[in-house]
Amino acid sequence: MSDTGIEAPSHEVLITEVAAAKVKSLLAQEGRDDLRLRIAVQPGGCSGLIYQLYFDDRLLDGDALRDFDGVEVVVDRMSVPYLNGATIDFADSIERQGFTIDNPNAQNTCACGESFH
């Protein structure tokens, strides 16, 4: 049960240890311990759906929640079917730095990797 008193269902999104460590580092820099990592999908992008990944202090009705060693990942009810089985990772290389999402539900993706169908 979360600190809001709302019993949230679980989801099947995973976060790697590297990504969870980066989330903890970012939250520590901000001096915040009341934020969750929210992942969602929204209409848009060149392939039909785009990912949204951001910190959120809210837990809304219908949200699904999982805790990964102190990092709470929340997914809204409408996004759960699109994200089940997805993995959030963090890349830190010359080519790219940032969070990545490996989603087995994505049938087609665009070249930028930000949009899928």
PDB file of C-alpha atoms in Angstrom:
ATOM      1  CA  MET A   1       0.000   0.000   0.000  1.00  0.00           C
ATOM      2  CA  SER A   2       1.268   3.482  -0.843  1.00  0.00           C
ATOM      3  CA  ASP A   3       1.509   6.435   1.482  1.00  0.00           C
ATOM      4  CA  THR A   4      -1.625   7.927  -0.063  1.00  0.00           C
ATOM      5  CA  GLY A   5      -3.798   5.181   1.383  1.00  0.00           C
ATOM      6  CA  ILE A   6      -4.862   4.080  -2.104  1.00  0.00           C
ATOM      7  CA  GLU A   7      -4.367   0.388  -2.885  1.00  0.00           C
ATOM      8  CA  ALA A   8      -2.975   0.390  -6.430  1.00  0.00           C
ATOM      9  CA  PRO A   9      -2.892  -2.658  -8.690  1.00  0.00           C
ATOM     10  CA  SER A  10       0.464  -3.822 -10.053  1.00  0.00           C
ATOM     11  CA  HIS A  11       1.744  -3.706 -13.649  1.00  0.00           C
ATOM     12  CA  GLU A  12       4.291  -5.658 -15.707  1.00  0.00           C
ATOM     13  CA  VAL A  13       6.736  -2.842 -16.529  1.00  0.00           C
ATOM     14  CA  LEU A  14      10.314  -3.473 -15.368  1.00  0.00           C
ATOM     15  CA  ILE A  15      13.126  -1.054 -14.591  1.00  0.00           C
ATOM     16  CA  THR A  16      16.777  -2.075 -14.750  1.00  0.00           C
ATOM     17  CA  GLU A  17      19.119  -1.569 -11.799  1.00  0.00           C
ATOM     18  CA  VAL A  18      21.019   1.061 -13.807  1.00  0.00           C
ATOM     19  CA  ALA A  19      17.843   3.030 -14.534  1.00  0.00           C
ATOM     20  CA  ALA A  20      16.611   2.720 -10.940  1.00  0.00           C
ATOM     21  CA  ALA A  21      19.972   4.025  -9.697  1.00  0.00           C
ATOM     22  CA  LYS A  22      19.704   6.996 -12.085  1.00  0.00           C
ATOM     23  CA  VAL A  23      16.177   7.749 -10.827  1.00  0.00           C
ATOM     24  CA  LYS A  24      17.426   7.662  -7.216  1.00  0.00           C
ATOM     25  CA  SER A  25      20.313   9.969  -8.150  1.00  0.00           C
ATOM     26  CA  LEU A  26      18.002  12.475  -9.854  1.00  0.00           C
ATOM     27  CA  LEU A  27      15.602  12.486  -6.910  1.00  0.00           C
ATOM     28  CA  ALA A  28      18.492  12.968  -4.474  1.00  0.00           C
ATOM     29  CA  GLN A  29      19.731  15.940  -6.534  1.00  0.00           C
ATOM     30  CA  GLU A  30      16.262  17.466  -6.286  1.00  0.00           C
ATOM     31  CA  GLY A  31      16.022  16.656  -2.576  1.00  0.00           C
ATOM     32  CA  ARG A  32      12.687  14.923  -3.173  1.00  0.00           C
ATOM     33  CA  ASP A  33      11.463  11.614  -1.772  1.00  0.00           C
ATOM     34  CA  ASP A  34       7.794  12.070  -2.656  1.00  0.00           C
ATOM     35  CA  LEU A  35       8.048  11.498  -6.410  1.00  0.00           C
ATOM     36  CA  ARG A  36       7.330   8.420  -8.523  1.00  0.00           C
ATOM     37  CA  LEU A  37       8.524   7.657 -12.036  1.00  0.00           C
ATOM     38  CA  ARG A  38       5.450   7.738 -14.287  1.00  0.00           C
ATOM     39  CA  ILE A  39       5.467   6.088 -17.698  1.00  0.00           C
ATOM     40  CA  ALA A  40       2.559   6.554 -20.085  1.00  0.00           C
ATOM     41  CA  VAL A  41       1.678   6.409 -23.743  1.00  0.00           C
ATOM     42  CA  GLN A  42      -0.146   9.178 -25.570  1.00  0.00           C
ATOM     43  CA  PRO A  43      -1.372   9.562 -29.150  1.00  0.00           C
ATOM     44  CA  GLY A  44       1.150  11.322 -31.364  1.00  0.00           C
ATOM     45  CA  GLY A  45       4.539  10.952 -32.955  1.00  0.00           C
ATOM     46  CA  CYS A  46       5.316   9.623 -36.396  1.00  0.00           C
ATOM     47  CA  SER A  47       4.193   6.049 -35.600  1.00  0.00           C
ATOM     48  CA  GLY A  48       0.978   6.739 -33.673  1.00  0.00           C
ATOM     49  CA  LEU A  49       1.934   6.582 -29.967  1.00  0.00           C
ATOM     50  CA  ILE A  50       4.631   8.323 -27.976  1.00  0.00           C
ATOM     51  CA  TYR A  51       6.118   7.527 -24.580  1.00  0.00           C
ATOM     52  CA  GLN A  52       5.985   9.929 -21.684  1.00  0.00           C
ATOM     53  CA  LEU A  53       8.395   9.431 -18.803  1.00  0.00           C
ATOM     54  CA  TYR A  54       8.413  11.933 -15.952  1.00  0.00           C
ATOM     55  CA  PHE A  55       8.343  12.362 -12.185  1.00  0.00           C
ATOM     56  CA  ASP A  56       4.940  12.693 -10.567  1.00  0.00           C
ATOM     57  CA  ASP A  57       3.846  13.203  -6.971  1.00  0.00           C
ATOM     58  CA  ARG A  58       0.278  12.064  -7.675  1.00  0.00           C
ATOM     59  CA  LEU A  59      -1.273   8.606  -7.568  1.00  0.00           C
ATOM     60  CA  LEU A  60      -4.502   8.685  -9.560  1.00  0.00           C
ATOM     61  CA  ASP A  61      -7.494   6.362  -9.499  1.00  0.00           C
ATOM     62  CA  GLY A  62      -6.758   3.357 -11.701  1.00  0.00           C
ATOM     63  CA  ASP A  63      -2.973   3.777 -11.619  1.00  0.00           C
ATOM     64  CA  ALA A  64      -0.881   0.620 -11.412  1.00  0.00           C
ATOM     65  CA  LEU A  65       2.194   0.757  -9.185  1.00  0.00           C
ATOM     66  CA  ARG A  66       5.333  -1.319  -8.588  1.00  0.00           C
ATOM     67  CA  ASP A  67       8.193  -0.651  -6.236  1.00  0.00           C
ATOM     68  CA  PHE A  68      11.734  -1.496  -7.333  1.00  0.00           C
ATOM     69  CA  ASP A  69      13.925  -1.205  -4.235  1.00  0.00           C
ATOM     70  CA  GLY A  70      12.557   2.211  -3.348  1.00  0.00           C
ATOM     71  CA  VAL A  71      11.844   3.435  -6.874  1.00  0.00           C
ATOM     72  CA  GLU A  72       8.111   3.485  -7.508  1.00  0.00           C
ATOM     73  CA  VAL A  73       7.062   3.139 -11.152  1.00  0.00           C
ATOM     74  CA  VAL A  74       3.475   4.112 -11.904  1.00  0.00           C
ATOM     75  CA  VAL A  75       1.443   3.439 -15.073  1.00  0.00           C
ATOM     76  CA  ASP A  76      -2.013   4.856 -15.755  1.00  0.00           C
ATOM     77  CA  ARG A  77      -4.878   2.456 -16.446  1.00  0.00           C
ATOM     78  CA  MET A  78      -5.075   3.264 -20.180  1.00  0.00           C
ATOM     79  CA  SER A  79      -1.327   2.754 -20.753  1.00  0.00           C
ATOM     80  CA  VAL A  80      -0.979  -0.608 -18.955  1.00  0.00           C
ATOM     81  CA  PRO A  81      -1.922  -2.801 -21.978  1.00  0.00           C
ATOM     82  CA  TYR A  82       0.561  -0.967 -24.222  1.00  0.00           C
ATOM     83  CA  LEU A  83       3.406  -1.235 -21.704  1.00  0.00           C
ATOM     84  CA  ASN A  84       3.092  -4.716 -20.136  1.00  0.00           C
ATOM     85  CA  GLY A  85       6.463  -6.412 -20.494  1.00  0.00           C
ATOM     86  CA  ALA A  86       8.319  -3.178 -21.302  1.00  0.00           C
ATOM     87  CA  THR A  87      11.683  -2.456 -19.686  1.00  0.00           C
ATOM     88  CA  ILE A  88      12.948   0.995 -18.729  1.00  0.00           C
ATOM     89  CA  ASP A  89      16.731   1.291 -18.957  1.00  0.00           C
ATOM     90  CA  PHE A  90      19.270   4.107 -18.877  1.00  0.00           C
ATOM     91  CA  ALA A  91      21.896   4.508 -21.594  1.00  0.00           C
ATOM     92  CA  ASP A  92      25.065   6.498 -20.996  1.00  0.00           C
ATOM     93  CA  SER A  93      27.277   6.388 -24.067  1.00  0.00           C
ATOM     94  CA  ILE A  94      28.813   8.695 -26.659  1.00  0.00           C
ATOM     95  CA  GLU A  95      25.808   8.143 -28.923  1.00  0.00           C
ATOM     96  CA  ARG A  96      23.082   8.643 -26.368  1.00  0.00           C
ATOM     97  CA  GLN A  97      22.403   9.517 -22.770  1.00  0.00           C
ATOM     98  CA  GLY A  98      18.958   9.073 -21.316  1.00  0.00           C
ATOM     99  CA  PHE A  99      16.216   6.672 -20.455  1.00  0.00           C
ATOM    100  CA  THR A 100      15.253   4.054 -23.027  1.00  0.00           C
ATOM    101  CA  ILE A 101      12.180   1.853 -23.282  1.00  0.00           C
ATOM    102  CA  ASP A 102      12.296  -1.651 -24.727  1.00  0.00           C
ATOM    103  CA  ASN A 103       8.676  -2.533 -25.440  1.00  0.00           C
ATOM    104  CA  PRO A 104       7.759  -5.968 -26.871  1.00  0.00           C
ATOM    105  CA  ASN A 105       4.263  -4.629 -27.687  1.00  0.00           C
ATOM    106  CA  ALA A 106       5.628  -2.132 -30.225  1.00  0.00           C
ATOM    107  CA  GLN A 107       4.993  -3.487 -33.718  1.00  0.00           C
ATOM    108  CA  ASN A 108       6.477  -0.574 -35.627  1.00  0.00           C
ATOM    109  CA  THR A 109       8.829   2.107 -34.359  1.00  0.00           C
ATOM    110  CA  CYS A 110      10.148   5.257 -35.935  1.00  0.00           C
ATOM    111  CA  ALA A 111      13.817   5.991 -36.525  1.00  0.00           C
ATOM    112  CA  CYS A 112      14.044   8.268 -33.483  1.00  0.00           C
ATOM    113  CA  GLY A 113      12.747   5.513 -31.177  1.00  0.00           C
ATOM    114  CA  GLU A 114      10.317   7.927 -29.489  1.00  0.00           C
ATOM    115  CA  SER A 115       7.175   6.684 -31.228  1.00  0.00           C
ATOM    116  CA  PHE A 116       5.608   3.276 -31.859  1.00  0.00           C
ATOM    117  CA  HIS A 117       2.493   1.497 -33.112  1.00  0.00           C
TER     118      HIS A 117
END
